[in-house]
Short mmCIF file of C-alpha atoms in Angstrom, two decimals:
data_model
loop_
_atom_site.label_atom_id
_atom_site.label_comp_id
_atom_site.label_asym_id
_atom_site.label_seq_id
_atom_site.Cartn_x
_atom_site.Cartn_y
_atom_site.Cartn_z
CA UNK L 303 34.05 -14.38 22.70
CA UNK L 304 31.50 -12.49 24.20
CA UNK L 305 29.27 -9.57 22.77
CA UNK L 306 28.62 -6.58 25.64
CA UNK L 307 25.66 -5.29 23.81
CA UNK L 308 22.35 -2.96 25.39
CA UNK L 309 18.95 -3.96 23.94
CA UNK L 310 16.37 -0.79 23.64
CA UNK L 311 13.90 -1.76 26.17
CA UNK L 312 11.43 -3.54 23.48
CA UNK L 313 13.39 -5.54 22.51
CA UNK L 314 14.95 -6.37 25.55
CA UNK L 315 11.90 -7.59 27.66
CA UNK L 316 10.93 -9.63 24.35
CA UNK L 317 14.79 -11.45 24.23
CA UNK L 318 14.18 -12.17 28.47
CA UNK L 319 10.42 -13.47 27.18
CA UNK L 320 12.20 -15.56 24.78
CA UNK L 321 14.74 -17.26 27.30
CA UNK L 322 11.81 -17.99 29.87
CA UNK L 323 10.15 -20.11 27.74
CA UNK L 324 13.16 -21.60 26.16
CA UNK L 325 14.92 -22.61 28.84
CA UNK L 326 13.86 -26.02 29.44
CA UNK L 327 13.99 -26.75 26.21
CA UNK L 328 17.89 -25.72 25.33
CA UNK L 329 20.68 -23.50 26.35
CA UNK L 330 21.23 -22.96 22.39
CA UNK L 331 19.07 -20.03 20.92
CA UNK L 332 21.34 -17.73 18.74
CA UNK L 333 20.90 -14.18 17.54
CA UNK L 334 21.27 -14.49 14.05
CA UNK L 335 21.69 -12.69 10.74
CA UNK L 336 21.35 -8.53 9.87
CA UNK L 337 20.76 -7.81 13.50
CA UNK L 338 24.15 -9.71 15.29
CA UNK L 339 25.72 -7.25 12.45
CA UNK L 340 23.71 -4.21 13.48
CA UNK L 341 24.12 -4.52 17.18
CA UNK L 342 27.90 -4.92 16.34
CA UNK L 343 28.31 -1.44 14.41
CA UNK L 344 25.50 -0.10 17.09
CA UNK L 345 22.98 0.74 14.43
CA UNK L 346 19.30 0.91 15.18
CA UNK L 347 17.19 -2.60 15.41
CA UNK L 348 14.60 -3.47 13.54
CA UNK L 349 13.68 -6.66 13.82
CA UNK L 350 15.12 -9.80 15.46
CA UNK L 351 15.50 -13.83 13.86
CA UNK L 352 16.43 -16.32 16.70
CA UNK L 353 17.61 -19.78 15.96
CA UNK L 354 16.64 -22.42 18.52
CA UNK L 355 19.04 -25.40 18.80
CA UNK L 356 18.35 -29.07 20.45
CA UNK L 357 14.66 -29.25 19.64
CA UNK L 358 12.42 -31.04 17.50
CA UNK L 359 10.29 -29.72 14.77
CA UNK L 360 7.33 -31.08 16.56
CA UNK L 361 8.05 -29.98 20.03
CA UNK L 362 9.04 -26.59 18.47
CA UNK L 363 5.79 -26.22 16.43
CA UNK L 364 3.57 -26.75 19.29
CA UNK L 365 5.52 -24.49 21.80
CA UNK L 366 5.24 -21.63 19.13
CA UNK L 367 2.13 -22.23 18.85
CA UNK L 368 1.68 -22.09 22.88
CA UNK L 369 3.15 -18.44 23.57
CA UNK L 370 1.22 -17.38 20.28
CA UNK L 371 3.58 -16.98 17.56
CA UNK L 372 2.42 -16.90 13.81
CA UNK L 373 3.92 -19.70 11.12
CA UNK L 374 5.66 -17.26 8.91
CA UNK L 375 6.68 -20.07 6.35
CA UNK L 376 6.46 -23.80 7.94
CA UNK L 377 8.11 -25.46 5.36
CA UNK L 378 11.29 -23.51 6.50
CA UNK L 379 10.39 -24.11 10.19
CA UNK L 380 9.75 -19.92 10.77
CA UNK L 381 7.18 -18.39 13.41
CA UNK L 382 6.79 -14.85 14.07
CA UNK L 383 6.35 -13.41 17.84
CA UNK L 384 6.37 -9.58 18.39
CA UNK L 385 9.50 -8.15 16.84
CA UNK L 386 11.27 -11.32 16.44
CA UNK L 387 11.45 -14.39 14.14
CA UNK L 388 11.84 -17.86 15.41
CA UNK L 389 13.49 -21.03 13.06
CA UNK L 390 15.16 -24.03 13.16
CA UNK L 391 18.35 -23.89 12.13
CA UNK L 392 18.53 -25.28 8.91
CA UNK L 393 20.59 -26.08 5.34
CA UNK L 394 19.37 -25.20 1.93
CA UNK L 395 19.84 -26.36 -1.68
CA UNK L 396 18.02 -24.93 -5.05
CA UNK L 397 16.64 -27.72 -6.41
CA UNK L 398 14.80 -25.22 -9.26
CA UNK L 399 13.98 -21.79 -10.82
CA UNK L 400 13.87 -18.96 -8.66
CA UNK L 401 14.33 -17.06 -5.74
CA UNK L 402 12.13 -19.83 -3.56
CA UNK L 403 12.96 -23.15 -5.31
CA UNK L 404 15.23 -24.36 -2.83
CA UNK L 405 15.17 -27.76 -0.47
CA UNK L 406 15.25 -26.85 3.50
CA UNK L 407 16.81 -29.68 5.77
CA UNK L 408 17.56 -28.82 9.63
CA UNK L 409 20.87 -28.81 10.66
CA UNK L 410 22.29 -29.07 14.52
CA UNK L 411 25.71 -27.43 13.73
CA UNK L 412 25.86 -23.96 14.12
CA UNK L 413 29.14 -23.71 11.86
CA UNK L 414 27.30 -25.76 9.02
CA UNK L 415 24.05 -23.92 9.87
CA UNK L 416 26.04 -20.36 9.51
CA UNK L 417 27.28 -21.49 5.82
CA UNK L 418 24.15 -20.74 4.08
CA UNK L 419 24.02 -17.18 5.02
CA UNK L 420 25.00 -14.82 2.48
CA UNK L 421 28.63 -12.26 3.54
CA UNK L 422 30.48 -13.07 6.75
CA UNK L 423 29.04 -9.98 8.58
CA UNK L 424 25.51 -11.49 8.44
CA UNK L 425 26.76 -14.99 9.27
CA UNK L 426 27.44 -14.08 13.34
CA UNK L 427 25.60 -16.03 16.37
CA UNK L 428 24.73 -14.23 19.58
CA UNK L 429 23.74 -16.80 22.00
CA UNK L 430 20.88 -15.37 23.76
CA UNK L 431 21.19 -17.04 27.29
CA UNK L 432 25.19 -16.38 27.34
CA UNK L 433 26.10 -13.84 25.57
CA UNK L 434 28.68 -15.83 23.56
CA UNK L 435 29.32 -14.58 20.58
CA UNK L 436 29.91 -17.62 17.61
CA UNK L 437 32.02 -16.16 14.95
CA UNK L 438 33.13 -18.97 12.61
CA UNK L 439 33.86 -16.67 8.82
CA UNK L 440 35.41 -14.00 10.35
CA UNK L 441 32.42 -11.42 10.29
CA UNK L 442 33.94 -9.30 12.57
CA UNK L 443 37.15 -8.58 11.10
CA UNK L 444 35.22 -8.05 8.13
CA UNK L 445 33.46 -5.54 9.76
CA UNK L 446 36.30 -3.65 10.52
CA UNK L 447 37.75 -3.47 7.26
CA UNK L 448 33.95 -2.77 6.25
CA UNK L 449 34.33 -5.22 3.87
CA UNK L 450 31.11 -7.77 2.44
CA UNK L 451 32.85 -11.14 1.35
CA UNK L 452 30.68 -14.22 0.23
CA UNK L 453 30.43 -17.09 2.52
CA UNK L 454 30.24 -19.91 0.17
CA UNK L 455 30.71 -19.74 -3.67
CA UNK L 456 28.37 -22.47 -4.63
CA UNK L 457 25.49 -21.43 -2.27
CA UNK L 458 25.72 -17.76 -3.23
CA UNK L 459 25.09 -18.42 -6.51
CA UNK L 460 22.10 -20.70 -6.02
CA UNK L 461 20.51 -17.60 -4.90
CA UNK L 462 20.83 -14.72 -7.19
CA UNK L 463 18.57 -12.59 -5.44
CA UNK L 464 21.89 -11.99 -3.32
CA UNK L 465 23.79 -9.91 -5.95
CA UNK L 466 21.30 -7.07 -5.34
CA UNK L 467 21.45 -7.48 -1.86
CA UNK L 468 25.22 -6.99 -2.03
CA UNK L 469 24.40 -3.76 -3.78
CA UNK L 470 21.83 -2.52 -1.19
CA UNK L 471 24.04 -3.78 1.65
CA UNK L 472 27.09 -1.76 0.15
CA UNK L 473 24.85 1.69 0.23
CA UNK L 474 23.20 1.20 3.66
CA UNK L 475 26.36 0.30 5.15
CA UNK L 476 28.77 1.84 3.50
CA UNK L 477 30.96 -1.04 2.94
CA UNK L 478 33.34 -2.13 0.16
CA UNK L 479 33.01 -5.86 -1.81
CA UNK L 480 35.62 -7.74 -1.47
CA UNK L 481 37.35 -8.30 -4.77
CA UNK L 482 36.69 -11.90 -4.96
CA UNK L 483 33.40 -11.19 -4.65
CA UNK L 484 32.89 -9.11 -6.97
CA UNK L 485 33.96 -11.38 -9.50
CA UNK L 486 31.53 -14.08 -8.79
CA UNK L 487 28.37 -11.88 -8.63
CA UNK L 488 29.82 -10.15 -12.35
CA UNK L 489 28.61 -13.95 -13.77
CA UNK L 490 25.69 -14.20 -11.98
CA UNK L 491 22.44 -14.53 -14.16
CA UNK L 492 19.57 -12.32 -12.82
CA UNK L 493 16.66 -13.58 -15.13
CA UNK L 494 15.19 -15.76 -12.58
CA UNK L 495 14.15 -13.32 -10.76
CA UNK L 496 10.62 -11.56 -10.27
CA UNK L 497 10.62 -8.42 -10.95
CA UNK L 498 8.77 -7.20 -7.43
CA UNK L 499 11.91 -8.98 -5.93
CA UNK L 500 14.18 -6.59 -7.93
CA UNK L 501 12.88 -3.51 -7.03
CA UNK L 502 12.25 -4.42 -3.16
CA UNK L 503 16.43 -4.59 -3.03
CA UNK L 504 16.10 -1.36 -5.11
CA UNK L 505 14.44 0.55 -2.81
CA UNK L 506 16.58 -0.34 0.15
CA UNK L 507 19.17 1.18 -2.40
CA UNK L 508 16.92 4.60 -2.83
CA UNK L 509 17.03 4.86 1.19
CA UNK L 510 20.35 4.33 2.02
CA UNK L 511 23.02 6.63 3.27
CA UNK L 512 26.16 5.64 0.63
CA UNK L 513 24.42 6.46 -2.43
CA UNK L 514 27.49 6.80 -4.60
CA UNK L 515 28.55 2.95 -2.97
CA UNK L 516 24.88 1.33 -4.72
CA UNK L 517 25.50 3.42 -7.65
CA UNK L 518 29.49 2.23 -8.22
CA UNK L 519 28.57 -1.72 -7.68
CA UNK L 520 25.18 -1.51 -10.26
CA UNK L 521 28.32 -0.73 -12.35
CA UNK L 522 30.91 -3.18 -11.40
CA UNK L 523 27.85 -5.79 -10.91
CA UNK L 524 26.59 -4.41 -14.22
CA UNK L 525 23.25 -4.44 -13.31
CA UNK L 526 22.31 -1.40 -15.55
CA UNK L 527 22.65 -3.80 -18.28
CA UNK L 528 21.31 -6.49 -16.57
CA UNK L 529 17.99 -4.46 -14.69
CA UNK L 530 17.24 -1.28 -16.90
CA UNK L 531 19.14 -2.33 -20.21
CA UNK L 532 21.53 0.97 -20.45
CA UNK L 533 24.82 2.08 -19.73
CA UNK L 534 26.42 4.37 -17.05
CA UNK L 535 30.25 4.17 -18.11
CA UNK L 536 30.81 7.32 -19.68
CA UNK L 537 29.02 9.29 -16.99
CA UNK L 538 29.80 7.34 -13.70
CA UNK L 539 32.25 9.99 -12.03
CA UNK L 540 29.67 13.03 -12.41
CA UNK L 541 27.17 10.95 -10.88
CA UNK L 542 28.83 10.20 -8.45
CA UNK L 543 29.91 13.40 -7.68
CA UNK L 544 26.56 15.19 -7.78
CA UNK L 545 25.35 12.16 -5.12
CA UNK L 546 27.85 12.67 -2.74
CA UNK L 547 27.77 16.97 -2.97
CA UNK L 548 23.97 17.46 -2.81
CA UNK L 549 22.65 14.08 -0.69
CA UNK L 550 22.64 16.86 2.43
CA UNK L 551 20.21 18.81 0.58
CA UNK L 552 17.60 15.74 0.04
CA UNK L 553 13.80 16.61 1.25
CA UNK L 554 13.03 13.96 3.78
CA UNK L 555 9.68 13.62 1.91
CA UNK L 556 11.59 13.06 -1.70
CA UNK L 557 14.61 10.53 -0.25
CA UNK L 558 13.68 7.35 -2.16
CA UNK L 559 13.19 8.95 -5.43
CA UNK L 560 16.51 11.40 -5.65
CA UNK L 561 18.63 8.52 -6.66
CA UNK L 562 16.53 7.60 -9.86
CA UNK L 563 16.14 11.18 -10.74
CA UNK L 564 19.70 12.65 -10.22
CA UNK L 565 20.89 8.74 -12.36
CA UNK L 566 18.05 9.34 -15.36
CA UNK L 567 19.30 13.13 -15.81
CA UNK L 568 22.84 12.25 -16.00
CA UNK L 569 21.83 9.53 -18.51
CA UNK L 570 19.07 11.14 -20.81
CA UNK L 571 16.99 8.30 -19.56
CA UNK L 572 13.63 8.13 -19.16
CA UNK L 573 13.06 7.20 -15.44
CA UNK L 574 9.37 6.20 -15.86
CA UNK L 575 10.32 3.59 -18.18
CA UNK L 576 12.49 1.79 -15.25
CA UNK L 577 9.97 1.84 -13.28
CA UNK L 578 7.30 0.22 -15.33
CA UNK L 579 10.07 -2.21 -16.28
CA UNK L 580 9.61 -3.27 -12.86
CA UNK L 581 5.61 -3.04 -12.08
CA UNK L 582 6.58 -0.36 -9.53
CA UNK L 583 3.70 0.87 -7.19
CA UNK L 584 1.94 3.92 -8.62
CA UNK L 585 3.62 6.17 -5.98
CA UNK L 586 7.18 6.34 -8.22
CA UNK L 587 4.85 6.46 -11.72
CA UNK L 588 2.35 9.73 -10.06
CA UNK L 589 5.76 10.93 -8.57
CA UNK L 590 7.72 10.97 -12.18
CA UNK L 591 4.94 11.90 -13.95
CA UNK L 592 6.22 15.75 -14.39
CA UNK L 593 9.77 16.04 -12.95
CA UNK L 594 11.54 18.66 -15.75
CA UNK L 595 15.65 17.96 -15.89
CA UNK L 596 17.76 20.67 -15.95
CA UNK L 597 21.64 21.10 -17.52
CA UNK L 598 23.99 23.97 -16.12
CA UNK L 599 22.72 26.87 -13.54
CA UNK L 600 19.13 27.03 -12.23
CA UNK L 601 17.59 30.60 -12.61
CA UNK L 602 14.67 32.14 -11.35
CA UNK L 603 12.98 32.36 -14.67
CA UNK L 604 13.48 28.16 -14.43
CA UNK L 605 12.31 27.91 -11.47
CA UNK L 606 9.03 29.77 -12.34
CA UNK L 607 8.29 27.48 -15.16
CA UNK L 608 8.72 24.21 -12.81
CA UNK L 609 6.18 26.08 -10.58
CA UNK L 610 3.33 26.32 -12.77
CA UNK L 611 3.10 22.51 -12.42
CA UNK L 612 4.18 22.06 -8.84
CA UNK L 613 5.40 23.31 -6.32
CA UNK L 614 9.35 23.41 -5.95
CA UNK L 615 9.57 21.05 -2.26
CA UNK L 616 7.70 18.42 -4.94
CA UNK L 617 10.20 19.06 -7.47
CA UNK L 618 13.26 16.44 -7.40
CA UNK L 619 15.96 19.31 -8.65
CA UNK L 620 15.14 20.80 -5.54
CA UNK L 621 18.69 19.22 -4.17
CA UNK L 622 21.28 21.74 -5.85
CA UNK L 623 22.22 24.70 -3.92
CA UNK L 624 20.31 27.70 -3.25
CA UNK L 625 16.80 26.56 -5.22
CA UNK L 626 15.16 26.24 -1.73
CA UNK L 627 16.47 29.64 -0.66
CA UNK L 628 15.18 31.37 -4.08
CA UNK L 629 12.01 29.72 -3.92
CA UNK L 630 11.14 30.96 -0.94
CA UNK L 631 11.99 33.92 -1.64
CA UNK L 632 9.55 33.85 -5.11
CA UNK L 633 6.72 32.18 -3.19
CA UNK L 634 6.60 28.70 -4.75
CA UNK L 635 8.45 26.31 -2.11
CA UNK L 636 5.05 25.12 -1.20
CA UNK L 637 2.51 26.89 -3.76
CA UNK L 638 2.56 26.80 -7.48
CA UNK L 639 3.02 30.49 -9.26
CA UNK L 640 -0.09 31.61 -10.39
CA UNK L 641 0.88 34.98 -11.49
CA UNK L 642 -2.48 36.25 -10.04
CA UNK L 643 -4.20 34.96 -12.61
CA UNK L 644 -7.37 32.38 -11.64
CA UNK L 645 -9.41 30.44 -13.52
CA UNK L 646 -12.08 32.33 -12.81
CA UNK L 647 -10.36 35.26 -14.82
CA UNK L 648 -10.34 33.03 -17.65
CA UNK L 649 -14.15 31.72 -17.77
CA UNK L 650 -15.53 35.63 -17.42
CA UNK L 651 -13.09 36.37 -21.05
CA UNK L 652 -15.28 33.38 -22.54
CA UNK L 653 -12.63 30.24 -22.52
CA UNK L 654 -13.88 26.94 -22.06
CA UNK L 655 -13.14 23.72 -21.49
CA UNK L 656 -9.59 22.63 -22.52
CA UNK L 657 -9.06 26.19 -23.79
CA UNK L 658 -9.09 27.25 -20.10
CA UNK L 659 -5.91 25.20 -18.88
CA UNK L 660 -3.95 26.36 -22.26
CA UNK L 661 -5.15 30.14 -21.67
CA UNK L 662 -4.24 29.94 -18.12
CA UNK L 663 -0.69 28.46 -18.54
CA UNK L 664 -0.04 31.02 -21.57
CA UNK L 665 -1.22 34.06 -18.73
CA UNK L 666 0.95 32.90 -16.16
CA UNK L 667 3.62 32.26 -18.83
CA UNK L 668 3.38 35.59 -19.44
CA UNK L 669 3.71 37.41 -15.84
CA UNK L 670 6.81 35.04 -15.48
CA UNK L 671 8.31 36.96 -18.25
CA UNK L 672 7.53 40.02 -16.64
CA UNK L 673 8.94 38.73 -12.81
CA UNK L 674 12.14 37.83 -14.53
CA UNK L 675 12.86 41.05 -16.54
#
């Protein structure tokens, strides 16, 4: 079978690059992994991984090394050139702990080769030189019925790491788990992993486009249990909901933190507590660090009170319907209220020190009673 596909033009002279000086080498250089998927449902490219076929490790190190590509991680036989990663095919097995613990051998077959990848979509070869497309699990019939099914039981659950990329895969693409699959990844242990590696799948999850898909499979995959130690069950369907009504309303700016706010309301949770659960980077702990919930309707008099803090494009409860619009309209989409009152005001009537913040809040607290009779 072959794959009519257009490169963007990047990518394309870097793909013609790649064929010169593989050529005399082998007519066996595959396309392999996220991006034969991508180009299939004609989603934007990122980056590119290239298998090369019929070659030794030697002979491949030193041509790498000739047209200037960077060893990425030798032991697995990886070089990075431009936008694309070179390997040798190869064959894994954990032989300990962790995400990393596993022993790499190279493999010539492309069917054996394809095994170790994680869901049929991502298991595809694009043969660079013809065009053939190598489709030995069925990835693209699973990418019609949008469907992510495991490749290989015993594999998949040498690398747990893969349960969270299930999730993340699910929201990005919008694709169901197969049932099968489901089941397997339900009795997968999570402990051995780090918890930087967690929240790097998590934050695919906090960018994706099928938010209410990542939130439904932390359930079935119980990783609320398993990742932030609570429980979603009894408020799973309003969650849901309130993803799927207001994600057109998301600030650009806010995207990757809507999804933890919009959960930790529903739940009474505490989101900076997940987040130092899983040494997040200070940008989620300085975003969190004053984000008021809300229950039932949002008035004016609310909005106010968020606004002596921040601004209301900073606020994450900026999503529900007409708080931009009112706002606006009250001046505090991109200032705080102030109530024309300054600090300045407060020094000259003899406040000092922390008796100036207090005095100023209990001012402006004031006017907003007056706005909002």
């Amino acid at each position: 079978m072959k794959l009519n596909c257009v490169f963007p033009a990047h990518f394309d002279q870097q793909i013609q690059n790649a064929i010169a000086f593989l050529k005399p080498y082998t007519q066996r250089a595959y396309l392999v992994g996220g991006s034969v998927r991508d180009l299939c449902l004609d989603e934007p490219l990122h980056d590119l991984d290239i298998e090369v076929y019929d070659i030794t490790p030697e002979a491949f190190d030193s041509l790498m090394q000739r047209v200037g590509a960077v060893g990425v991680g030798k032991s697995f036989f990886v070089y990075k050139l431009g936008n694309i990663d070179f390997s040798l095919p190869r064959v894994e097995h954990k032989h300990g702990v962790g995400h990393t613990a596993f022993e790499v051998a190279i493999c010539q077959d492309e069917k054996e080769a394809s095994r170790r990848r994680d869901f049929s979509v991502n298991a595809m070869m694009l043969n660079i030189f013809s065009g053939q497309l190598l489709d030995f699990w069925g990835g693209k019939e699973a990418i019609v019925h949008k469907t992510l099914a495991i490749m290989d039981e015993r594999s998949f659950r040498e690398d747990s790491l893969r349960v969270l990329r299930a999730m993340q895969f699910s929201a990005r693409l919008g694709f169901k788990i197969a049932p099968q699959s489901v089941d397997v990844m339900q009795s997968i242990d999570l402990s051995d992993l780090s918890r930087p590696r967690i929240l790097w799948e998590f934050e695919k999850l906090f960018r994706a486009s099928f938010l209410h898909y990542g939130l439904f499979y932390m359930y079935e995959l119980h990783l609320f249990e398993k990742c932030f130690t609570c429980n979603v069950e009894n408020r799973f369907f309003e969650i849901a909901r309130e993803l799927l009504r207001y994600k057109q309303n998301f600030e650009d700016a806010l995207r990757p933190y809507y999804f933890v706010y919009i959960v930790a309301n529903r739940l009474k949770q505490n989101p900076l507590q997940w987040f130092r659960m899983l040494d997040a980077p200070n940008h989620y702990l300085q975003t969190f660090k004053y984000q008021p919930f809300f229950e039932g309707e949002i008035s004016d008099e609310m909005l106010l009170h968020v606004s002596l803090e921040l601004p209301l494009k900073l606020w994450l409860g900026n999503y529900r319907n007409g708080v931009k619009e009112k706002a606006c309209k009250l001046g505090i989409w991109n200032e705080i209220f102030t109530g024309d009152v300054s600090v300045q005001e407060v020094i000259r009537d003899g406040f000092e020190k922390e008796a100036i913040r207090h005095e100023l809040k209990r001012r402006r607290i004031e006017k907003i009673k007056q706005v909002c009779k």
